[in-house]
PDB file of C-alpha atoms in Angstrom:
ATOM      1  CA  ASP A   3      15.641  -2.155  15.870  1.00 61.00           C
ATOM      2  CA  THR A   4      14.512  -0.991  12.154  1.00 67.00           C
ATOM      3  CA  GLU A   5      11.431   0.891  12.985  1.00 91.00           C
ATOM      4  CA  VAL A   6      10.307   4.243  11.836  1.00 97.00           C
ATOM      5  CA  THR A   7       7.835   5.836  13.984  1.00 97.00           C
ATOM      6  CA  GLN A   8       5.830   8.482  12.843  1.00 97.00           C
ATOM      7  CA  THR A   9       2.911  11.023  14.724  1.00 97.00           C
ATOM      8  CA  PRO A  10      -0.246  11.050  14.282  1.00 97.00           C
ATOM      9  CA  LYS A  11      -1.782   8.382  12.374  1.00 96.00           C
ATOM     10  CA  HIS A  12      -3.970  10.537  11.453  1.00 97.00           C
ATOM     11  CA  LEU A  13      -4.843  14.455  11.386  1.00 97.00           C
ATOM     12  CA  VAL A  14      -7.134  16.646  10.317  1.00 96.00           C
ATOM     13  CA  MET A  15      -6.630  20.228   9.939  1.00 94.00           C
ATOM     14  CA  GLY A  16      -8.440  23.046   8.214  1.00 91.00           C
ATOM     15  CA  MET A  17      -6.790  25.498   6.094  1.00 90.00           C
ATOM     16  CA  THR A  18      -5.533  28.110   9.161  1.00 90.00           C
ATOM     17  CA  ASN A  19      -4.584  25.671  11.314  1.00 91.00           C
ATOM     18  CA  LYS A  20      -0.654  24.982  11.584  1.00 95.00           C
ATOM     19  CA  LYS A  21       0.147  21.342  12.874  1.00 96.00           C
ATOM     20  CA  SER A  22       3.900  19.044  12.704  1.00 97.00           C
ATOM     21  CA  LEU A  23       4.400  15.712  12.141  1.00 98.00           C
ATOM     22  CA  LYS A  24       6.862  13.794  13.946  1.00 98.00           C
ATOM     23  CA  CYS A  25       9.295  11.650  12.648  1.00 98.00           C
ATOM     24  CA  GLU A  26      11.695   9.206  14.819  1.00 98.00           C
ATOM     25  CA  GLN A  27      14.325   6.465  13.731  1.00 97.00           C
ATOM     26  CA  HIS A  28      17.207   4.986  16.583  1.00 92.00           C
ATOM     27  CA  MET A  29      18.809   2.657  13.377  1.00 94.00           C
ATOM     28  CA  GLY A  30      21.774   5.699  13.689  1.00 93.00           C
ATOM     29  CA  HIS A  31      20.601   7.035  10.349  1.00 94.00           C
ATOM     30  CA  ARG A  32      22.148   9.538   8.656  1.00 93.00           C
ATOM     31  CA  ALA A  33      19.505  10.421   6.464  1.00 94.00           C
ATOM     32  CA  MET A  34      16.429  11.289   6.729  1.00 96.00           C
ATOM     33  CA  TYR A  35      13.089  12.004   4.216  1.00 97.00           C
ATOM     34  CA  TRP A  36      10.313  13.560   3.668  1.00 98.00           C
ATOM     35  CA  TYR A  37       7.628  11.979   0.587  1.00 97.00           C
ATOM     36  CA  LYS A  38       4.043  12.802   0.173  1.00 97.00           C
ATOM     37  CA  GLN A  39       1.869  10.079  -1.478  1.00 97.00           C
ATOM     38  CA  LYS A  40      -1.452  10.492  -2.836  1.00 96.00           C
ATOM     39  CA  ALA A  41      -3.652   8.028  -3.910  1.00 93.00           C
ATOM     40  CA  LYS A  42      -2.527   4.970  -5.886  1.00 90.00           C
ATOM     41  CA  LYS A  43       0.234   6.914  -7.200  1.00 93.00           C
ATOM     42  CA  PRO A  44       4.159   6.305  -5.618  1.00 94.00           C
ATOM     43  CA  PRO A  45       5.652   8.361  -3.525  1.00 95.00           C
ATOM     44  CA  GLU A  46       7.143  11.734  -4.548  1.00 95.00           C
ATOM     45  CA  LEU A  47       9.833  13.500  -2.531  1.00 94.00           C
ATOM     46  CA  MET A  48       9.280  16.382  -0.664  1.00 97.00           C
ATOM     47  CA  PHE A  49      13.132  16.502   1.595  1.00 96.00           C
ATOM     48  CA  VAL A  50      15.768  14.874   1.898  1.00 95.00           C
ATOM     49  CA  TYR A  51      18.219  15.629   5.408  1.00 96.00           C
ATOM     50  CA  SER A  52      22.348  14.445   5.692  1.00 94.00           C
ATOM     51  CA  TYR A  53      23.884  14.539   8.979  1.00 93.00           C
ATOM     52  CA  GLU A  54      20.951  17.257  10.070  1.00 94.00           C
ATOM     53  CA  LYS A  55      21.303  18.831   7.023  1.00 95.00           C
ATOM     54  CA  LEU A  56      18.835  19.908   4.434  1.00 96.00           C
ATOM     55  CA  SER A  57      20.497  18.238   1.520  1.00 93.00           C
ATOM     56  CA  ILE A  58      17.259  18.086  -1.174  1.00 92.00           C
ATOM     57  CA  ASN A  59      14.160  20.344  -1.114  1.00 94.00           C
ATOM     58  CA  GLU A  60      12.228  19.513  -4.285  1.00 92.00           C
ATOM     59  CA  SER A  61      10.551  23.035  -4.675  1.00 93.00           C
ATOM     60  CA  VAL A  62       7.902  22.517  -2.146  1.00 96.00           C
ATOM     61  CA  PRO A  63       5.862  24.905  -1.274  1.00 96.00           C
ATOM     62  CA  SER A  64       6.863  26.990   2.173  1.00 96.00           C
ATOM     63  CA  ARG A  65       3.436  25.937   3.778  1.00 97.00           C
ATOM     64  CA  PHE A  66       5.735  23.060   4.066  1.00 98.00           C
ATOM     65  CA  SER A  67       8.792  23.174   6.843  1.00 98.00           C
ATOM     66  CA  PRO A  68      10.777  20.757   8.249  1.00 98.00           C
ATOM     67  CA  GLU A  69      12.952  20.740  10.634  1.00 97.00           C
ATOM     68  CA  CYS A  70      16.074  17.473  11.904  1.00 97.00           C
ATOM     69  CA  PRO A  71      15.772  18.827  15.759  1.00 95.00           C
ATOM     70  CA  ASN A  72      18.460  15.832  16.328  1.00 93.00           C
ATOM     71  CA  SER A  73      20.093  13.019  14.292  1.00 91.00           C
ATOM     72  CA  SER A  74      16.941  10.452  15.530  1.00 96.00           C
ATOM     73  CA  LEU A  75      14.009  12.801  14.709  1.00 97.00           C
ATOM     74  CA  LEU A  76      12.662  14.828  11.665  1.00 98.00           C
ATOM     75  CA  ASN A  77       9.480  16.840  11.924  1.00 98.00           C
ATOM     76  CA  LEU A  78       7.917  18.448   9.196  1.00 98.00           C
ATOM     77  CA  HIS A  79       6.272  21.957  10.351  1.00 98.00           C
ATOM     78  CA  LEU A  80       2.082  22.343   8.545  1.00 97.00           C
ATOM     79  CA  HIS A  81       0.552  26.017   8.185  1.00 95.00           C
ATOM     80  CA  ALA A  82      -2.372  27.492   5.919  1.00 94.00           C
ATOM     81  CA  LEU A  83      -1.796  23.885   4.093  1.00 95.00           C
ATOM     82  CA  GLN A  84      -4.576  23.788   0.892  1.00 96.00           C
ATOM     83  CA  PRO A  85      -6.651  20.851   0.465  1.00 96.00           C
ATOM     84  CA  GLU A  86      -4.972  19.298  -2.104  1.00 96.00           C
ATOM     85  CA  ASP A  87      -2.209  18.548   0.115  1.00 97.00           C
ATOM     86  CA  SER A  88      -4.539  16.429   1.624  1.00 97.00           C
ATOM     87  CA  ALA A  89      -1.969  12.803   0.955  1.00 97.00           C
ATOM     88  CA  LEU A  90      -0.572   9.881   3.290  1.00 97.00           C
ATOM     89  CA  TYR A  91       2.690  12.064   4.499  1.00 98.00           C
ATOM     90  CA  LEU A  92       6.044   9.270   4.841  1.00 97.00           C
ATOM     91  CA  CYS A  93       8.790   9.625   6.678  1.00 98.00           C
ATOM     92  CA  ALA A  94      11.754   7.252   5.926  1.00 97.00           C
ATOM     93  CA  SER A  95      15.672   6.977   6.839  1.00 96.00           C
ATOM     94  CA  SER A  96      18.858   5.278   5.087  1.00 94.00           C
ATOM     95  CA  SER A  97      21.756   4.768   6.234  1.00 91.00           C
ATOM     96  CA  GLY A  98      23.517   6.073   2.988  1.00 80.00           C
ATOM     97  CA  GLY A  99      22.476   7.806  -0.418  1.00 75.00           C
ATOM     98  CA  THR A 100      21.870   3.960  -2.049  1.00 76.00           C
ATOM     99  CA  GLU A 101      20.735   2.064   0.622  1.00 83.00           C
ATOM    100  CA  THR A 102      17.835   0.899   1.397  1.00 90.00           C
ATOM    101  CA  GLN A 103      15.177   3.614   2.635  1.00 93.00           C
ATOM    102  CA  TYR A 104      13.440   2.354   5.908  1.00 95.00           C
ATOM    103  CA  PHE A 105      10.103   3.603   6.135  1.00 96.00           C
ATOM    104  CA  GLY A 106       7.108   4.570   8.979  1.00 97.00           C
ATOM    105  CA  PRO A 107       3.654   3.777   8.785  1.00 96.00           C
ATOM    106  CA  GLY A 108       2.591   7.480   7.514  1.00 97.00           C
ATOM    107  CA  THR A 109       0.781  10.054   8.646  1.00 97.00           C
ATOM    108  CA  ARG A 110      -2.755  10.318   6.824  1.00 97.00           C
ATOM    109  CA  LEU A 111      -3.299  14.509   6.053  1.00 97.00           C
ATOM    110  CA  LEU A 112      -6.983  15.721   5.456  1.00 97.00           C
ATOM    111  CA  VAL A 113      -7.027  19.210   5.100  1.00 96.00           C
ATOM    112  CA  LEU A 114     -10.763  20.826   5.057  1.00 94.00           C
TER     113      LEU A 114
ATOM    114  CA  SER B  12      10.758  13.021 -10.785  1.00 47.00           C
ATOM    115  CA  GLN B  13       9.406   8.640 -11.597  1.00 51.00           C
ATOM    116  CA  GLN B  14      12.077   7.411 -13.873  1.00 63.00           C
ATOM    117  CA  GLY B  15      11.238   3.866 -13.139  1.00 71.00           C
ATOM    118  CA  GLU B  16       7.935   2.345 -14.952  1.00 83.00           C
ATOM    119  CA  GLU B  17       6.250  -1.056 -14.210  1.00 88.00           C
ATOM    120  CA  ASP B  18       4.062  -3.235 -15.853  1.00 89.00           C
ATOM    121  CA  PRO B  19       1.518  -5.257 -15.196  1.00 94.00           C
ATOM    122  CA  GLN B  20      -0.163  -2.279 -13.294  1.00 94.00           C
ATOM    123  CA  ALA B  21      -2.293  -4.322 -12.002  1.00 96.00           C
ATOM    124  CA  LEU B  22      -2.272  -8.679 -11.690  1.00 96.00           C
ATOM    125  CA  SER B  23      -4.986 -10.712 -10.274  1.00 97.00           C
ATOM    126  CA  ILE B  24      -3.971 -14.274  -9.188  1.00 96.00           C
ATOM    127  CA  GLN B  25      -4.819 -17.323  -7.660  1.00 97.00           C
ATOM    128  CA  GLU B  26      -3.121 -18.360  -4.433  1.00 97.00           C
ATOM    129  CA  GLY B  27      -0.423 -21.043  -4.994  1.00 97.00           C
ATOM    130  CA  GLU B  28       0.093 -19.088  -8.487  1.00 97.00           C
ATOM    131  CA  ASN B  29       3.260 -16.947  -9.230  1.00 97.00           C
ATOM    132  CA  ALA B  30       3.373 -13.376 -10.098  1.00 97.00           C
ATOM    133  CA  THR B  31       5.889 -11.765 -12.424  1.00 97.00           C
ATOM    134  CA  MET B  32       5.494  -7.656 -12.254  1.00 97.00           C
ATOM    135  CA  ASN B  33       8.278  -5.602 -14.461  1.00 97.00           C
ATOM    136  CA  CYS B  34       9.807  -2.408 -13.982  1.00 96.00           C
ATOM    137  CA  SER B  35      12.333  -0.480 -17.019  1.00 95.00           C
ATOM    138  CA  TYR B  36      14.174   2.809 -15.894  1.00 93.00           C
ATOM    139  CA  LYS B  37      15.734   5.285 -18.013  1.00 90.00           C
ATOM    140  CA  THR B  38      19.041   6.471 -16.989  1.00 88.00           C
ATOM    141  CA  SER B  39      22.090   4.107 -15.447  1.00 89.00           C
ATOM    142  CA  ILE B  40      21.593   3.506 -12.003  1.00 90.00           C
ATOM    143  CA  ASN B  41      23.875   1.826  -8.744  1.00 89.00           C
ATOM    144  CA  ASN B  42      21.122  -0.583  -7.050  1.00 91.00           C
ATOM    145  CA  LEU B  43      17.251  -1.245  -7.657  1.00 94.00           C
ATOM    146  CA  GLN B  44      15.391  -1.640  -5.482  1.00 95.00           C
ATOM    147  CA  TRP B  45      11.486  -3.135  -4.368  1.00 97.00           C
ATOM    148  CA  TYR B  46       9.315  -1.725  -2.134  1.00 97.00           C
ATOM    149  CA  ARG B  47       5.673  -3.386  -1.141  1.00 97.00           C
ATOM    150  CA  GLN B  48       2.963  -1.099   0.564  1.00 97.00           C
ATOM    151  CA  ASN B  49      -0.313  -2.919   2.242  1.00 94.00           C
ATOM    152  CA  SER B  50      -3.128  -0.442   1.643  1.00 85.00           C
ATOM    153  CA  GLY B  51      -1.912   2.942   1.706  1.00 74.00           C
ATOM    154  CA  ARG B  52       0.523   1.800   5.165  1.00 86.00           C
ATOM    155  CA  GLY B  53       4.213   2.476   5.386  1.00 90.00           C
ATOM    156  CA  LEU B  54       6.710   0.637   2.368  1.00 95.00           C
ATOM    157  CA  VAL B  55       8.747  -2.227   3.017  1.00 95.00           C
ATOM    158  CA  HIS B  56      11.981  -2.855   1.705  1.00 95.00           C
ATOM    159  CA  LEU B  57      12.071  -6.680  -0.108  1.00 97.00           C
ATOM    160  CA  ILE B  58      15.034  -6.986  -2.180  1.00 96.00           C
ATOM    161  CA  LEU B  59      18.211  -4.678  -3.246  1.00 95.00           C
ATOM    162  CA  ILE B  60      19.825  -5.802  -5.831  1.00 96.00           C
ATOM    163  CA  ARG B  61      23.018  -3.375  -6.732  1.00 93.00           C
ATOM    164  CA  SER B  62      24.180  -2.767 -10.828  1.00 93.00           C
ATOM    165  CA  ASN B  63      26.599  -4.927 -10.839  1.00 95.00           C
ATOM    166  CA  GLU B  64      24.429  -8.286  -9.728  1.00 97.00           C
ATOM    167  CA  ARG B  65      22.120  -9.921 -12.012  1.00 97.00           C
ATOM    168  CA  GLU B  66      19.708 -11.819  -9.904  1.00 98.00           C
ATOM    169  CA  LYS B  67      19.232 -11.757  -6.197  1.00 98.00           C
ATOM    170  CA  HIS B  68      16.838 -14.261  -4.523  1.00 97.00           C
ATOM    171  CA  SER B  69      15.015 -13.821  -0.581  1.00 96.00           C
ATOM    172  CA  GLY B  70      12.435 -16.496   0.621  1.00 97.00           C
ATOM    173  CA  ARG B  71      10.074 -16.946  -1.964  1.00 97.00           C
ATOM    174  CA  LEU B  72      11.046 -13.148  -4.189  1.00 98.00           C
ATOM    175  CA  ARG B  73      13.229 -13.864  -7.465  1.00 98.00           C
ATOM    176  CA  VAL B  74      14.810 -10.398  -8.382  1.00 98.00           C
ATOM    177  CA  THR B  75      16.699  -9.890 -11.916  1.00 98.00           C
ATOM    178  CA  LEU B  76      18.868  -7.171 -12.994  1.00 98.00           C
ATOM    179  CA  ASP B  77      19.588  -6.467 -16.743  1.00 97.00           C
ATOM    180  CA  THR B  78      20.903  -3.252 -17.091  1.00 95.00           C
ATOM    181  CA  SER B  79      21.467  -3.339 -20.716  1.00 96.00           C
ATOM    182  CA  LYS B  80      17.558  -3.444 -21.158  1.00 96.00           C
ATOM    183  CA  LYS B  81      17.578  -0.932 -18.230  1.00 95.00           C
ATOM    184  CA  SER B  82      15.278  -3.271 -16.456  1.00 96.00           C
ATOM    185  CA  SER B  83      13.954  -5.605 -13.440  1.00 97.00           C
ATOM    186  CA  SER B  84      11.861  -8.552 -12.970  1.00 98.00           C
ATOM    187  CA  LEU B  85      10.479  -9.255  -9.438  1.00 98.00           C
ATOM    188  CA  LEU B  86       8.751 -13.046  -8.892  1.00 98.00           C
ATOM    189  CA  ILE B  87       6.629 -13.706  -6.110  1.00 98.00           C
ATOM    190  CA  THR B  88       6.606 -17.806  -6.537  1.00 98.00           C
ATOM    191  CA  ALA B  89       3.460 -20.132  -4.644  1.00 98.00           C
ATOM    192  CA  SER B  90       1.723 -16.480  -3.700  1.00 97.00           C
ATOM    193  CA  ARG B  91      -0.083 -16.163  -0.451  1.00 97.00           C
ATOM    194  CA  ALA B  92      -2.906 -13.640  -0.121  1.00 96.00           C
ATOM    195  CA  ALA B  93      -1.120 -11.686   2.219  1.00 95.00           C
ATOM    196  CA  ASP B  94       0.833 -10.895  -1.033  1.00 97.00           C
ATOM    197  CA  THR B  95      -2.090  -9.012  -1.714  1.00 97.00           C
ATOM    198  CA  ALA B  96      -0.670  -5.322  -2.150  1.00 97.00           C
ATOM    199  CA  SER B  97       1.034  -2.553  -4.008  1.00 97.00           C
ATOM    200  CA  TYR B  98       4.953  -3.193  -5.479  1.00 97.00           C
ATOM    201  CA  PHE B  99       6.952  -0.332  -6.249  1.00 96.00           C
ATOM    202  CA  CYS B 100      10.204  -0.715  -8.135  1.00 96.00           C
ATOM    203  CA  ALA B 101      12.939   2.038  -6.765  1.00 94.00           C
ATOM    204  CA  THR B 102      15.725   3.510  -8.756  1.00 92.00           C
ATOM    205  CA  ASP B 103      18.375   5.180  -7.636  1.00 87.00           C
ATOM    206  CA  GLY B 104      20.662   8.358  -9.916  1.00 74.00           C
ATOM    207  CA  PRO B 105      24.337   7.722 -11.856  1.00 69.00           C
ATOM    208  CA  ILE B 106      25.107  10.505  -8.444  1.00 71.00           C
ATOM    209  CA  SER B 107      24.766   9.067  -5.401  1.00 61.00           C
ATOM    210  CA  ASP B 108      22.234  12.130  -4.160  1.00 73.00           C
ATOM    211  CA  TYR B 109      19.524  10.368  -1.677  1.00 83.00           C
ATOM    212  CA  LYS B 110      17.120  10.476  -4.479  1.00 86.00           C
ATOM    213  CA  LEU B 111      15.333   7.870  -4.961  1.00 89.00           C
ATOM    214  CA  SER B 112      12.710   7.174  -8.056  1.00 89.00           C
ATOM    215  CA  PHE B 113       9.675   5.251  -7.703  1.00 93.00           C
ATOM    216  CA  GLY B 114       8.092   3.608 -10.816  1.00 93.00           C
ATOM    217  CA  ALA B 115       4.009   3.943 -10.916  1.00 94.00           C
ATOM    218  CA  GLY B 116       3.581   0.201  -8.993  1.00 95.00           C
ATOM    219  CA  THR B 117       1.792  -2.878  -9.437  1.00 96.00           C
ATOM    220  CA  THR B 118      -1.374  -3.424  -7.626  1.00 96.00           C
ATOM    221  CA  VAL B 119      -0.901  -7.702  -7.048  1.00 97.00           C
ATOM    222  CA  THR B 120      -4.754  -9.609  -5.749  1.00 97.00           C
ATOM    223  CA  VAL B 121      -3.786 -12.647  -4.816  1.00 97.00           C
ATOM    224  CA  ARG B 122      -7.749 -14.568  -4.286  1.00 96.00           C
ATOM    225  CA  ALA B 123      -7.525 -17.364  -2.306  1.00 91.00           C
TER     226      ALA B 123
END
C-alpha cells in the first residue's frame, strides 16, 4: 500500500476558526512532511517529522501547529489563519531523508 | 528554498510527440527526483536518479543527469492526453536532512 490519505479534501474557514488537517500513511515510513502549495507554484516545505519528533520547522507562523500522535498519523492544527494562507496543503511520507516522498491528494483550504 | 530551475515553463505538444523538459540546480545532490501533478492534486513520484547514475528509464520516461553541469532532463516519449500535467524536479542537498527543493515546474499540455 503506497497510499497517503488526507482529510478533509476541501476546507473553508473563517479567520477566527480552529480546524485540523489530518494525514495518514501505513507504509511504515519514518518521515512525514507538511507542504503548502499556492496556485502555479511548487510545494513549499513547512514541517518535517522524523521518528515522530519535529525535526524541521521552516519558520512557519505559530498559527500553524503540527502534531504527530504516532508513526502513521500527522495533523496540522490551524488557528487564526489569514486569507493569504489559502492554499493546497500536502502531506507526504518517506522511508528516509533522501528517498522518494509519497504525497497525499491534498486539502484545499480557503480562509475567508 | 527553491534550488531547481526548470525550462521551459510551459510546453504544448501533439499527442504522439515527445516532450523534453530540463532542470538545473545549484548545489551538490544525493538524488534528483521528478514528480507529476495533475490539476492541483497531489504529486505523483515518477523517477529517482542517484548522483552516481547518468541515465534511467521507466516505461515511456527517460531521465538523464549531468552532475558536472548540475542539470537533468526528463523525456516523455509518445505522449498521451493523460500526460497533461505539471512536472517538477526536486533535489535534496549534500546533507541528508529530509529537505527536497522543488523547481518551478513545467506545465505540459498534450493536444489530442
